[in-house]
XYZ file of C-alpha atoms in Angstrom:
785
model
C -75.997 54.159 -18.090
C -74.707 53.667 -14.428
C -71.326 51.945 -13.499
C -70.401 48.821 -11.873
C -68.301 48.847 -9.016
C -66.667 46.258 -6.778
C -66.097 47.229 -3.261
C -62.497 46.590 -2.569
C -61.223 44.645 0.339
C -58.034 46.035 1.975
C -57.227 42.515 3.425
C -55.705 39.626 1.316
C -58.207 36.839 3.382
C -58.238 33.191 3.800
C -59.855 30.413 2.243
C -60.020 28.329 5.035
C -61.401 29.592 8.397
C -62.205 28.024 11.699
C -66.295 28.785 12.078
C -67.567 29.779 15.316
C -71.214 29.049 15.738
C -73.401 32.020 17.333
C -76.330 31.520 18.903
C -77.857 35.144 19.228
C -77.627 37.336 16.496
C -75.660 37.684 13.526
C -72.482 40.457 13.479
C -71.868 42.526 10.342
C -69.143 43.549 8.845
C -67.121 46.905 9.921
C -67.663 46.852 13.329
C -65.097 46.318 16.842
C -67.194 44.169 19.476
C -66.070 41.881 21.999
C -67.451 38.267 21.753
C -67.328 35.856 24.796
C -66.545 31.913 23.999
C -66.506 29.412 27.310
C -66.568 25.669 25.372
C -63.624 23.865 24.952
C -64.154 23.844 21.146
C -63.974 27.678 21.083
C -61.170 28.352 22.659
C -58.688 25.445 20.907
C -60.296 27.785 17.883
C -58.774 30.917 19.444
C -55.287 29.544 20.893
C -54.924 28.199 17.399
C -55.664 31.514 14.982
C -53.572 33.424 17.366
C -50.553 31.426 16.672
C -51.059 32.083 12.998
C -53.236 34.469 10.628
C -55.863 35.585 13.814
C -58.506 34.965 11.529
C -62.217 33.236 12.622
C -65.205 33.030 10.720
C -68.706 33.993 13.012
C -71.639 31.931 11.387
C -75.119 32.010 12.854
C -76.805 28.687 14.285
C -80.132 28.038 12.589
C -82.195 26.896 16.173
C -80.530 29.132 18.791
C -81.199 26.306 21.357
C -79.168 24.084 20.019
C -76.773 23.174 21.996
C -73.726 21.042 20.405
C -74.459 22.713 16.945
C -72.470 21.040 14.021
C -71.831 22.168 10.485
C -75.557 20.829 9.539
C -77.262 23.412 12.010
C -75.614 26.721 10.686
C -76.503 29.143 7.854
C -74.293 29.529 4.543
C -73.241 33.122 5.066
C -71.039 34.964 7.727
C -68.658 37.192 8.660
C -64.876 36.894 9.162
C -63.448 38.918 11.241
C -59.618 39.190 13.430
C -58.813 39.151 16.790
C -57.253 42.070 18.603
C -56.912 41.132 21.939
C -57.631 38.559 24.045
C -58.859 38.868 28.145
C -58.881 35.152 30.352
C -61.442 35.293 32.287
C -62.726 33.659 35.893
C -64.682 31.560 34.964
C -62.210 29.683 32.095
C -63.682 31.571 29.472
C -61.996 34.305 27.337
C -62.961 37.464 25.483
C -61.715 38.671 22.438
C -62.177 41.704 21.050
C -62.576 41.388 16.799
C -63.086 43.896 14.640
C -65.787 42.266 11.466
C -64.199 42.410 7.997
C -66.331 40.739 5.349
C -69.226 38.384 4.263
C -68.227 35.002 3.125
C -70.396 32.234 1.904
C -68.817 28.188 2.694
C -68.389 26.533 -0.290
C -67.829 23.327 2.030
C -66.451 22.000 5.547
C -63.331 20.434 6.281
C -64.085 19.619 9.483
C -68.150 19.225 10.310
C -67.943 18.801 13.991
C -66.528 20.873 16.566
C -63.910 22.517 16.037
C -65.351 23.464 13.055
C -63.088 24.304 9.586
C -64.602 25.330 6.357
C -63.515 26.004 2.678
C -65.115 29.830 2.430
C -65.049 32.498 -0.604
C -65.844 35.981 -0.861
C -68.806 37.461 -2.641
C -68.319 40.642 -3.604
C -70.888 43.109 -2.666
C -72.467 45.207 -5.630
C -72.673 48.571 -5.776
C -74.391 50.805 -8.686
C -74.120 54.535 -7.952
C -77.102 55.534 -9.336
C -79.372 58.604 -8.327
C -82.065 56.012 -7.111
C -78.457 54.587 -4.705
C -78.018 58.404 -3.193
C -81.740 58.550 -2.712
C -82.058 55.336 -0.523
C -79.172 56.216 1.249
C -80.415 60.066 2.408
C -83.803 58.520 2.880
C -82.375 55.605 5.254
C -80.499 58.001 7.393
C -83.240 60.592 7.556
C -85.799 58.029 8.787
C -83.785 56.487 11.555
C -82.750 59.874 12.786
C -86.551 60.137 13.471
C -86.108 56.516 14.909
C -82.932 57.699 17.153
C -85.102 61.010 18.149
C -87.806 58.946 19.794
C -86.321 56.046 21.088
C -84.467 56.420 24.349
C -82.247 53.672 23.752
C -80.267 55.088 21.085
C -77.186 57.013 22.619
C -75.025 59.807 21.289
C -72.034 58.017 20.032
C -74.507 55.525 17.902
C -76.290 59.011 16.447
C -72.678 60.105 15.773
C -71.523 56.652 14.192
C -74.758 57.043 11.785
C -73.921 60.124 10.647
C -70.175 59.309 9.973
C -70.378 56.488 7.391
C -70.372 57.407 4.491
C -70.646 53.829 2.493
C -74.594 52.506 1.220
C -73.442 48.903 2.249
C -72.162 50.292 6.074
C -75.118 52.345 6.724
C -77.558 49.592 5.835
C -75.490 46.953 8.308
C -75.475 49.175 11.037
C -78.947 50.193 10.709
C -79.881 46.381 11.149
C -77.577 46.039 13.935
C -79.164 48.226 16.291
C -83.056 48.166 14.881
C -84.693 45.293 17.547
C -85.963 42.774 14.625
C -86.282 39.222 13.865
C -82.279 37.258 13.567
C -84.037 35.368 10.972
C -84.271 38.893 9.095
C -80.882 40.186 9.746
C -79.441 37.105 8.434
C -81.368 37.620 5.188
C -79.881 41.406 5.457
C -76.723 39.979 5.838
C -77.262 37.083 3.317
C -77.886 40.422 0.753
C -74.888 41.392 -0.940
C -76.806 43.959 -3.484
C -76.591 46.975 -1.655
C -79.229 48.671 -3.467
C -81.658 45.743 -2.999
C -80.240 45.431 0.854
C -81.092 48.962 1.859
C -84.768 48.165 0.243
C -85.288 45.799 2.964
C -83.568 47.592 6.034
C -86.483 51.063 4.684
C -89.118 48.415 5.198
C -87.701 47.393 8.783
C -87.782 51.213 9.698
C -91.008 51.579 8.406
C -92.234 48.529 11.024
C -90.127 50.465 13.222
C -91.619 53.653 13.195
C -95.440 51.915 13.533
C -94.369 50.334 16.636
C -92.996 53.367 17.913
C -96.848 55.432 17.094
C -98.824 52.736 18.813
C -96.266 52.654 21.980
C -97.069 56.519 21.671
C -100.422 56.313 21.454
C -100.898 53.515 24.521
C -98.487 55.501 26.480
C -100.677 58.691 25.469
C -104.429 56.873 26.691
C -102.581 55.624 30.060
C -101.432 59.018 31.224
C -104.596 60.730 30.237
C -106.093 58.042 32.422
C -103.909 58.794 35.676
C -104.274 61.847 35.036
C -107.733 61.945 35.162
C -108.017 59.387 37.893
C -105.813 61.901 39.859
C -107.952 64.656 39.422
C -110.817 63.650 40.066
C -109.710 61.696 43.324
C -108.333 65.495 44.210
C -111.762 66.977 43.648
C -113.917 64.189 45.535
C -111.288 64.768 48.503
C -111.955 68.066 48.454
C -115.521 67.948 48.262
C -115.436 65.284 50.895
C -113.720 67.760 53.168
C -116.051 70.392 52.580
C -118.666 68.771 53.544
C -116.839 67.682 56.394
C -116.417 71.143 57.430
C -120.070 72.716 56.670
C -121.581 68.958 58.665
C -122.928 68.057 55.711
C -123.072 63.774 55.670
C -122.509 62.392 52.567
C -122.768 58.647 51.881
C -123.752 56.173 49.513
C -127.137 55.288 50.492
C -127.945 59.180 50.178
C -126.494 59.043 46.844
C -128.939 56.291 46.058
C -131.600 57.779 47.569
C -131.269 61.191 45.514
C -131.122 58.550 42.356
C -134.348 57.130 43.506
C -136.073 60.650 43.527
C -134.760 61.846 40.549
C -136.280 58.427 38.951
C -139.740 59.340 40.445
C -140.164 62.572 38.488
C -139.625 61.515 35.610
C -141.816 58.763 35.435
C -144.886 61.327 36.350
C -146.652 58.426 38.728
C -150.203 59.047 39.900
C -152.657 57.282 42.410
C -151.634 53.967 44.028
C -148.411 53.342 42.210
C -146.875 56.929 43.276
C -148.384 56.893 47.071
C -146.507 53.393 47.248
C -143.120 54.670 45.551
C -143.469 57.743 47.947
C -143.991 54.945 51.385
C -141.148 53.191 50.223
C -138.615 55.839 49.344
C -139.403 57.485 52.858
C -138.593 53.833 54.337
C -135.460 54.092 52.287
C -134.325 57.050 53.928
C -134.432 55.760 57.371
C -133.186 52.650 56.632
C -129.583 51.691 57.790
C -127.700 50.452 54.769
C -125.959 47.365 57.343
C -129.401 46.259 57.798
C -131.088 43.074 55.882
C -134.119 45.146 54.815
C -132.015 47.459 53.266
C -131.238 45.523 50.314
C -134.557 44.367 50.106
C -136.196 47.822 49.535
C -133.619 49.303 47.181
C -134.203 46.287 44.605
C -137.902 46.694 45.068
C -137.271 50.295 44.140
C -134.895 49.684 41.254
C -137.643 47.230 39.705
C -140.211 49.808 39.919
C -138.240 52.646 38.414
C -136.813 49.959 35.584
C -139.832 49.304 34.017
C -141.901 51.381 30.931
C -144.196 53.159 32.929
C -144.873 55.730 30.108
C -148.159 55.121 28.441
C -147.000 53.295 24.506
C -146.934 55.224 20.827
C -149.750 54.342 18.835
C -149.760 51.272 16.853
C -148.869 52.396 13.151
C -149.050 49.277 10.906
C -147.940 49.013 7.111
C -149.894 45.959 6.261
C -148.046 45.792 3.070
C -144.706 45.497 4.416
C -146.002 43.340 7.022
C -146.828 40.644 3.867
C -143.433 41.536 2.741
C -141.726 40.827 5.532
C -144.174 37.348 6.189
C -143.729 36.188 2.516
C -139.895 36.451 3.154
C -139.170 35.009 6.130
C -141.780 31.853 5.645
C -142.792 29.725 2.879
C -146.485 28.952 2.036
C -148.778 28.944 5.216
C -150.818 31.175 3.529
C -153.916 31.125 5.435
C -151.792 31.740 8.964
C -150.373 34.552 6.938
C -154.115 35.770 6.073
C -155.148 35.402 9.541
C -152.070 36.973 11.223
C -152.880 39.955 8.619
C -156.541 40.389 9.748
C -155.269 40.463 13.532
C -152.448 43.559 12.568
C -155.287 44.744 10.341
C -157.384 45.258 13.319
C -154.661 46.545 15.650
C -153.968 49.119 12.985
C -157.732 50.680 12.700
C -158.131 50.654 16.455
C -154.894 51.603 17.427
C -154.679 49.242 20.032
C -153.043 45.501 21.049
C -155.960 44.603 23.399
C -157.440 41.126 23.221
C -154.481 40.126 20.591
C -153.623 37.020 22.043
C -152.681 34.224 19.556
C -152.574 30.483 19.503
C -149.889 29.000 17.364
C -150.908 25.445 17.097
C -148.454 22.877 15.214
C -146.182 19.964 14.987
C -142.787 20.849 16.153
C -140.393 22.521 12.986
C -143.583 24.251 11.488
C -142.264 27.941 12.053
C -144.448 28.534 15.434
C -141.417 30.649 17.148
C -140.101 32.360 13.962
C -143.731 33.115 12.768
C -144.080 35.336 16.190
C -140.299 36.934 15.490
C -141.327 37.761 11.956
C -144.691 39.859 13.762
C -142.883 41.268 15.960
C -140.721 42.819 12.770
C -144.079 43.885 11.149
C -145.318 46.206 14.113
C -141.357 47.342 14.925
C -141.789 45.901 18.366
C -139.589 44.782 21.118
C -139.994 40.963 21.280
C -139.286 38.389 23.881
C -139.573 34.950 24.478
C -140.055 32.360 27.137
C -141.133 29.067 27.882
C -143.246 27.365 29.927
C -142.731 23.563 29.538
C -142.691 22.278 32.670
C -143.425 24.806 34.502
C -144.454 23.699 38.216
C -144.481 26.893 40.080
C -146.916 29.481 39.781
C -144.594 32.117 41.213
C -142.780 31.787 37.954
C -145.410 33.928 35.984
C -146.576 36.116 38.913
C -143.389 36.839 41.022
C -142.572 35.716 44.334
C -143.847 37.811 47.328
C -141.529 39.923 48.806
C -141.254 38.196 52.561
C -139.309 35.502 50.820
C -135.494 35.611 50.819
C -134.380 35.679 47.460
C -137.612 36.785 45.646
C -137.739 38.237 42.484
C -140.601 38.992 40.067
C -142.465 36.886 37.875
C -141.476 36.328 33.904
C -144.200 39.337 32.856
C -142.504 41.639 34.652
C -139.084 40.688 34.170
C -139.358 40.413 30.056
C -141.019 44.259 31.036
C -137.642 45.148 32.257
C -135.373 44.033 29.591
C -137.225 45.149 26.516
C -138.375 48.918 28.346
C -141.038 48.910 25.835
C -144.816 48.969 27.307
C -146.380 47.698 24.305
C -143.616 44.404 22.859
C -144.589 41.183 21.377
C -144.347 38.325 24.140
C -144.404 34.642 23.035
C -145.077 32.204 25.549
C -144.047 29.094 24.408
C -144.794 24.974 24.915
C -147.926 26.502 26.761
C -149.584 22.828 26.062
C -146.998 22.052 28.643
C -147.548 23.305 31.370
C -147.325 21.201 34.971
C -148.992 21.332 38.258
C -147.737 20.731 42.049
C -147.839 21.436 45.447
C -146.033 24.719 44.629
C -149.525 25.523 42.784
C -151.036 25.710 39.125
C -149.292 28.257 36.569
C -151.850 27.493 34.097
C -154.231 29.309 36.363
C -151.664 32.002 36.763
C -152.159 32.699 33.104
C -155.596 33.205 33.156
C -155.140 36.637 34.650
C -152.072 37.081 32.140
C -154.297 36.655 29.177
C -157.208 37.580 29.827
C -157.811 40.749 28.120
C -160.900 42.071 30.618
C -158.252 41.671 33.827
C -154.853 42.244 32.555
C -155.230 46.170 32.410
C -154.518 45.774 36.333
C -151.943 42.962 36.282
C -150.783 42.629 40.099
C -147.569 40.781 40.164
C -146.499 39.406 43.780
C -143.673 40.791 44.265
C -144.098 44.249 42.704
C -147.814 44.319 44.729
C -148.720 47.135 42.482
C -151.152 47.551 39.234
C -149.711 47.312 36.182
C -150.681 47.606 32.661
C -150.025 44.156 30.160
C -153.295 44.557 28.119
C -150.607 46.417 25.768
C -148.551 43.504 25.362
C -148.816 41.696 22.230
C -149.062 37.926 23.384
C -148.233 35.066 21.206
C -148.784 31.743 22.203
C -147.289 28.241 20.763
C -148.422 24.462 21.680
C -148.262 21.541 20.058
C -151.945 19.924 20.482
C -154.755 21.954 22.449
C -155.995 18.765 24.075
C -153.444 19.504 27.369
C -154.374 22.998 27.257
C -156.934 23.817 29.959
C -159.988 24.952 28.646
C -160.672 28.284 30.596
C -156.966 29.110 29.162
C -157.520 28.073 25.546
C -160.980 30.001 25.847
C -158.843 33.080 25.862
C -156.782 32.705 23.155
C -157.273 32.685 19.015
C -156.512 29.623 17.719
C -154.051 29.162 14.536
C -153.157 25.709 12.883
C -149.659 25.606 11.335
C -150.858 22.090 9.535
C -147.077 21.080 8.332
C -145.570 20.680 5.213
C -145.686 18.534 2.220
C -142.456 17.253 0.298
C -142.902 19.990 -2.487
C -142.937 22.499 -0.032
C -140.407 20.761 2.095
C -138.194 21.198 -0.967
C -139.048 24.811 -1.452
C -137.914 25.701 1.923
C -134.932 23.968 1.777
C -133.923 26.314 -1.366
C -135.048 29.371 0.115
C -134.081 29.329 3.471
C -132.485 25.988 4.685
C -129.542 25.752 2.720
C -127.943 28.625 2.285
C -128.074 29.149 5.784
C -126.655 25.464 6.671
C -124.274 26.178 3.830
C -123.185 29.700 5.576
C -123.255 27.780 9.063
C -120.823 25.398 8.023
C -118.224 27.645 6.012
C -119.270 26.703 2.031
C -120.052 29.174 -0.254
C -123.417 29.411 -1.799
C -122.204 27.274 -4.999
C -119.637 25.055 -3.217
C -122.918 22.585 -2.897
C -125.282 22.060 -5.451
C -128.519 19.764 -4.163
C -130.258 18.078 -7.530
C -133.922 18.189 -6.883
C -134.231 14.648 -6.537
C -131.589 14.439 -3.747
C -134.104 17.369 -1.906
C -136.874 15.052 -2.660
C -135.249 11.609 -1.823
C -134.387 13.876 1.824
C -137.804 14.467 2.626
C -139.226 11.204 1.841
C -136.952 9.058 3.215
C -135.009 10.559 6.109
C -137.092 13.638 7.169
C -140.807 12.502 6.657
C -142.416 14.480 9.915
C -144.936 17.719 9.393
C -141.788 20.613 10.215
C -138.597 20.737 8.648
C -136.123 20.958 11.848
C -134.997 16.986 11.071
C -134.935 18.458 7.500
C -132.412 21.338 8.243
C -130.127 18.590 10.520
C -130.076 16.694 8.014
C -128.903 19.239 5.684
C -126.339 20.211 8.073
C -125.271 16.711 8.561
C -124.463 17.024 4.352
C -122.353 19.988 4.874
C -120.835 19.003 7.574
C -119.213 16.101 5.928
C -118.646 17.891 2.897
C -116.121 20.576 4.577
C -114.533 18.050 6.267
C -113.583 16.401 2.979
C -112.710 20.381 1.680
C -110.603 20.545 4.539
C -108.797 17.460 3.541
C -108.285 17.836 0.662
C -110.171 15.110 -0.968
C -112.484 16.655 -3.123
C -113.122 19.650 -5.578
C -115.995 21.726 -5.604
C -118.607 22.610 -7.288
C -119.820 19.399 -5.205
C -123.715 17.837 -7.162
C -125.560 16.138 -4.158
C -128.051 13.430 -5.845
C -130.340 11.178 -4.374
C -127.951 7.831 -4.576
C -125.362 10.103 -3.274
C -127.218 10.129 -0.097
C -126.464 7.067 2.002
C -122.820 8.068 1.990
C -123.708 11.116 3.405
C -126.652 10.267 5.702
C -126.535 6.423 6.018
C -129.517 3.939 5.305
C -133.111 5.963 4.508
C -135.086 6.256 7.977
C -138.429 5.270 6.007
C -138.728 2.965 3.171
C -141.621 2.005 2.135
C -143.469 1.632 5.783
C -146.278 3.695 4.266
C -146.986 1.933 1.345
C -149.263 -0.715 2.018
C -149.111 -3.714 -0.481
C -152.261 -5.036 0.245
C -152.047 -8.542 -1.460
C -154.200 -10.336 1.404
C -157.757 -9.310 2.287
C -157.456 -7.863 6.262
C -155.538 -4.963 5.913
C -157.241 -1.208 5.909
C -154.764 1.979 5.349
C -156.468 4.674 7.886
C -155.548 8.531 8.792
C -154.402 9.450 11.920
C -153.313 13.084 13.692
C -150.883 12.819 15.903
C -148.723 15.997 17.981
C -146.288 16.021 15.431
C -148.294 16.102 12.331
C -150.731 13.811 10.462
C -149.362 9.747 9.862
C -150.934 6.766 8.312
C -151.966 4.099 9.840
C -151.921 0.653 8.830
C -154.342 -1.963 10.635
C -154.769 -5.291 10.166
C -156.703 -8.089 11.167
C -156.338 -12.013 10.993
C -159.156 -14.965 11.827
C -157.630 -17.835 14.115
C -159.532 -21.183 13.748
C -160.950 -22.442 16.867
C -162.017 -20.586 19.983
C -164.088 -17.341 20.077
C -162.456 -13.885 20.708
C -161.118 -10.964 20.271
C -157.662 -9.560 20.980
C -156.171 -6.374 20.124
C -152.496 -5.418 20.147
C -150.741 -2.223 19.458
C -150.478 0.119 22.424
C -154.549 1.255 21.548
C -155.946 3.986 24.331
C -159.396 3.173 25.689
C -160.974 5.417 22.834
C -159.726 3.386 20.298
C -160.386 -0.098 22.101
C -164.085 1.224 22.698
C -163.741 2.165 18.857
C -162.490 -1.666 17.821
C -165.592 -2.885 19.629
C -167.679 -0.591 18.047
C -166.421 -1.719 14.535
C -166.783 -5.778 15.791
C -169.876 -5.395 16.917
C -171.160 -3.501 13.383
C -169.646 -5.761 11.656
C -171.242 -9.177 12.852
C -174.594 -7.763 12.837
C -174.534 -7.091 8.578
C -172.042 -10.399 8.247
C -175.165 -12.879 6.797
C -175.681 -9.852 4.265
C -172.129 -10.041 2.801
C -172.560 -14.223 2.876
C -170.461 -14.687 5.556
C -172.248 -17.299 8.458
C -173.019 -15.788 11.654
C -170.722 -19.126 13.048
C -167.499 -17.504 11.711
C -167.344 -15.304 14.776
C -167.958 -18.582 16.704
C -165.769 -20.966 14.900
C -162.588 -18.360 14.531
C -160.908 -15.765 16.908
C -160.205 -12.457 15.935
C -157.204 -10.531 16.038
C -156.628 -7.400 15.058
C -153.109 -5.108 15.202
C -151.639 -1.765 14.284
C -148.182 -1.615 13.954
C -145.659 0.666 15.670
C -147.106 -1.196 18.716
C -143.974 0.899 21.296
C -146.219 4.197 19.744
C -149.267 4.488 21.812
C -152.632 5.257 20.009
C -155.927 6.443 21.076
C -158.803 8.518 19.441
C -162.265 7.654 17.638
C -161.149 8.489 14.262
C -159.973 4.652 12.927
C -163.818 3.699 13.548
C -164.973 2.920 10.351
C -161.062 1.893 9.304
C -161.040 -0.991 11.414
C -164.706 -1.947 10.609
C -163.438 -1.744 6.786
C -160.776 -4.413 7.895
C -162.471 -6.875 9.860
C -165.057 -6.772 6.941
C -162.106 -7.309 4.268
C -160.940 -10.170 6.445
C -164.316 -12.208 6.768
C -165.339 -11.503 2.961
C -161.750 -11.953 1.670
C -162.106 -9.104 -0.012
C -158.752 -6.855 -1.102
C -158.983 -2.923 -0.194
C -156.469 -0.617 -2.975
C -153.673 0.257 -1.683
C -153.884 3.473 -2.855
C -156.946 4.233 -0.497
C -157.275 5.361 3.020
C -160.113 6.035 5.293
C -160.603 8.248 8.689
C -164.040 8.754 10.230
C -165.952 7.850 13.618
C -167.777 5.194 13.796
C -171.264 4.662 15.629
C -172.738 1.900 16.987
C -176.188 2.175 14.564
C -173.323 2.583 11.601
C -173.155 6.432 11.431
C -169.479 7.943 10.443
C -169.277 10.746 12.375
C -166.987 13.653 12.030
C -163.219 13.935 13.006
C -160.250 16.676 13.306
C -157.014 17.081 11.868
C -158.583 16.699 8.191
C -155.995 19.105 6.656
C -152.670 16.850 8.621
C -154.456 13.667 7.667
C -154.346 14.577 3.631
C -151.014 16.077 4.008
C -149.472 12.300 5.033
C -151.785 10.638 2.589
C -149.605 12.981 0.248
C -146.491 12.347 1.240
C -147.870 8.379 0.908
C -149.075 8.456 -2.289
C -152.537 8.265 -1.749
C -155.518 8.433 -4.347
C -158.600 8.336 -2.802
C -159.125 9.416 0.482
C -162.791 8.491 2.328
C -163.978 11.233 4.898
C -167.317 11.916 7.161
C -169.583 14.105 5.247
C -169.323 16.395 8.148
C -166.031 17.330 6.831
C -166.631 17.929 3.759
C -166.235 21.681 4.694
C -162.942 21.498 5.770
C -161.544 21.141 2.377
C -162.072 24.669 1.757
C -159.274 24.906 3.820
C -156.949 22.551 2.346
C -154.426 24.561 -0.325
C -154.941 23.111 -3.945
C -151.431 22.242 -3.715
C -152.152 19.167 -0.874
C -155.521 18.143 -2.516
C -153.849 17.926 -5.948
C -154.561 14.700 -7.786
C -156.424 13.419 -4.525
C -160.535 11.989 -4.936
C -161.876 12.856 -1.777
C -165.270 10.833 -0.915
C -167.582 12.216 1.795
C -169.874 9.820 3.262
C -172.788 9.523 6.370
C -173.204 5.975 6.820
C -170.391 2.728 6.980
C -172.663 1.105 4.269
C -171.291 4.108 1.925
C -167.832 3.194 2.596
C -168.426 -0.533 2.116
C -169.737 0.610 -1.141
C -166.473 2.512 -2.187
C -163.926 -0.160 -1.233
C -165.866 -3.451 -2.008
C -168.223 -5.385 -4.700
C -171.121 -6.898 -2.191
C -171.595 -10.724 -3.220
C -174.309 -10.801 -6.321
C -173.832 -7.203 -6.809
C -171.485 -6.433 -9.987
């Protein structure tokens, strides 16, 4: 057991003290120090204590910026001091020499405003003379000695005082007083009456000081090294300059650039026309004045040439198994698209060349066209470069500017090769269906040479004006529709269609890709938000019904964003379950509520199927008969082709009306109004022909058509049902709308094999060659049972 010792005090100390607030740092017991005072209250306190016992209480102010502190602004623990000498100063203040004696704790204030007077107690410091305390004392002195040797701010007097102090508590106080630590930490040491605990706190501060000194030494060393290196480099350059000057050798920046270009040319091993052109440019460059305008033009031209990958491409090595794994990991579904891409890769692997591999990925926004291009580049282990040509009107963007123009630069193809520095990368040209034309040229015509395997082996950029083989590049283009792509350009590409996703596929994509990505983006852990399947289905059907998943991801982001806000505010606890009933609170009212489910409670309403640039869609066609004057009105912002289809449908229905028990006078006594809702959206195309004919026949015979039946097909004047396009997209739209029967042209029956079974499930397809077969499916003719 260790003996507990009470540290005695030689003086009898007063229980009532005049308090002097300290704005700097606390003063510890056992030192003699000057104290400058200038406030009237402090001067009054000094005069009064000098007339009595000479004792003052020194207490630290909590806020050093407090100008006129009262009792509530001071800490509770301070140091009692005795005035040894007072010196009057010229400015009216005084400088008192004090000796500090002991810690005290304020019990209460007798006077809370300046001059402050308080009743104090003097808690005894506790010291246990144990081996651990001795070890702490020795360790404290050793560490401080190491700091003092490395710190020039420590005077010799400080070192001597530190060695001569024999009491552990005083050693801790002394060390704290000279360390550069925060005033709050110094006050904490003053308030620690357990000497062992006080030394442990001080050791922590010493360790921090040592780490700071290490960092300072490291920084100083680095700065010294840099200065020495810079000085040495400067002296060597000056010596070299003087030596060359003595030998009569002219040296300037242009010569250095020229030598660098010559070395670069040796490494590239250029041949033929390219070598001859570069040698001429180098010779011209060597004779130019660096201050001339042509100098920088030629220099930039040579920089461009030497930054291009002129070397031969590495052999194509493709691991089809790994490529399939990458495509499956990056994209859900799209099996037919992946299969066609793998066929391309197989041909490339077998032939050892990318020549002729120009793919055009066509599909609505958000179905993953750009990301498929990135996956192909990963599967091939090639560099990937993407640029968009949407709205591009200047062919110089593709083939570059001629060097005669100020600010001339190469086109996107050469710029991309400079960036990737690979002779056989994967280039993605986005939005190729949105190319523009202007007086500056036709970019689509400029792309003809780029995307022609027979021509691009010697592609000439206007800026470079040298043949460069870009046939080694694998080009991938993307488009929303092929209708606006010029036919010669489309002829150079292999079209791969991405049709879009049904609701079940969107749910799987959300679970596997979108939810984890969105949660991470918004600072949420994987298990903090749990989406029920009903909620994911509701988002797909009521909020994000388009073909792609881009808007689906935006709605998930919106939910996660609101949840993150609630978590930060502390309003909810995790995990949070999102059900379909919660969606209105997060996303507002559904954007799609029963628009696709057409309730045919009356005749003259038919569901058609349409193809748009953004995927398939259902089309409601309505017609009414207006007694009175004969006429035919079309509304719904229909294009010229659709208006012609409506005219054909009306003529055919008029011709067969008697066979359906309708008098020919019906059309002279009634005006027909045919309307397709969503009038703000332009609509065109021939595939609504049989739908409009069925709508008109339903109207004049007053026969309803089943809600779950939809149709698509072009109608000829002779009543034949002709083929249409986009059957897969239309089927996806029908499935979203809950359609059970789809009437299609007989010529499109072969397209059903390209539609995945999951899309065709529970849907019956009826292939027809004539409109009479369509009518037989949806109506019962008068007299027939």
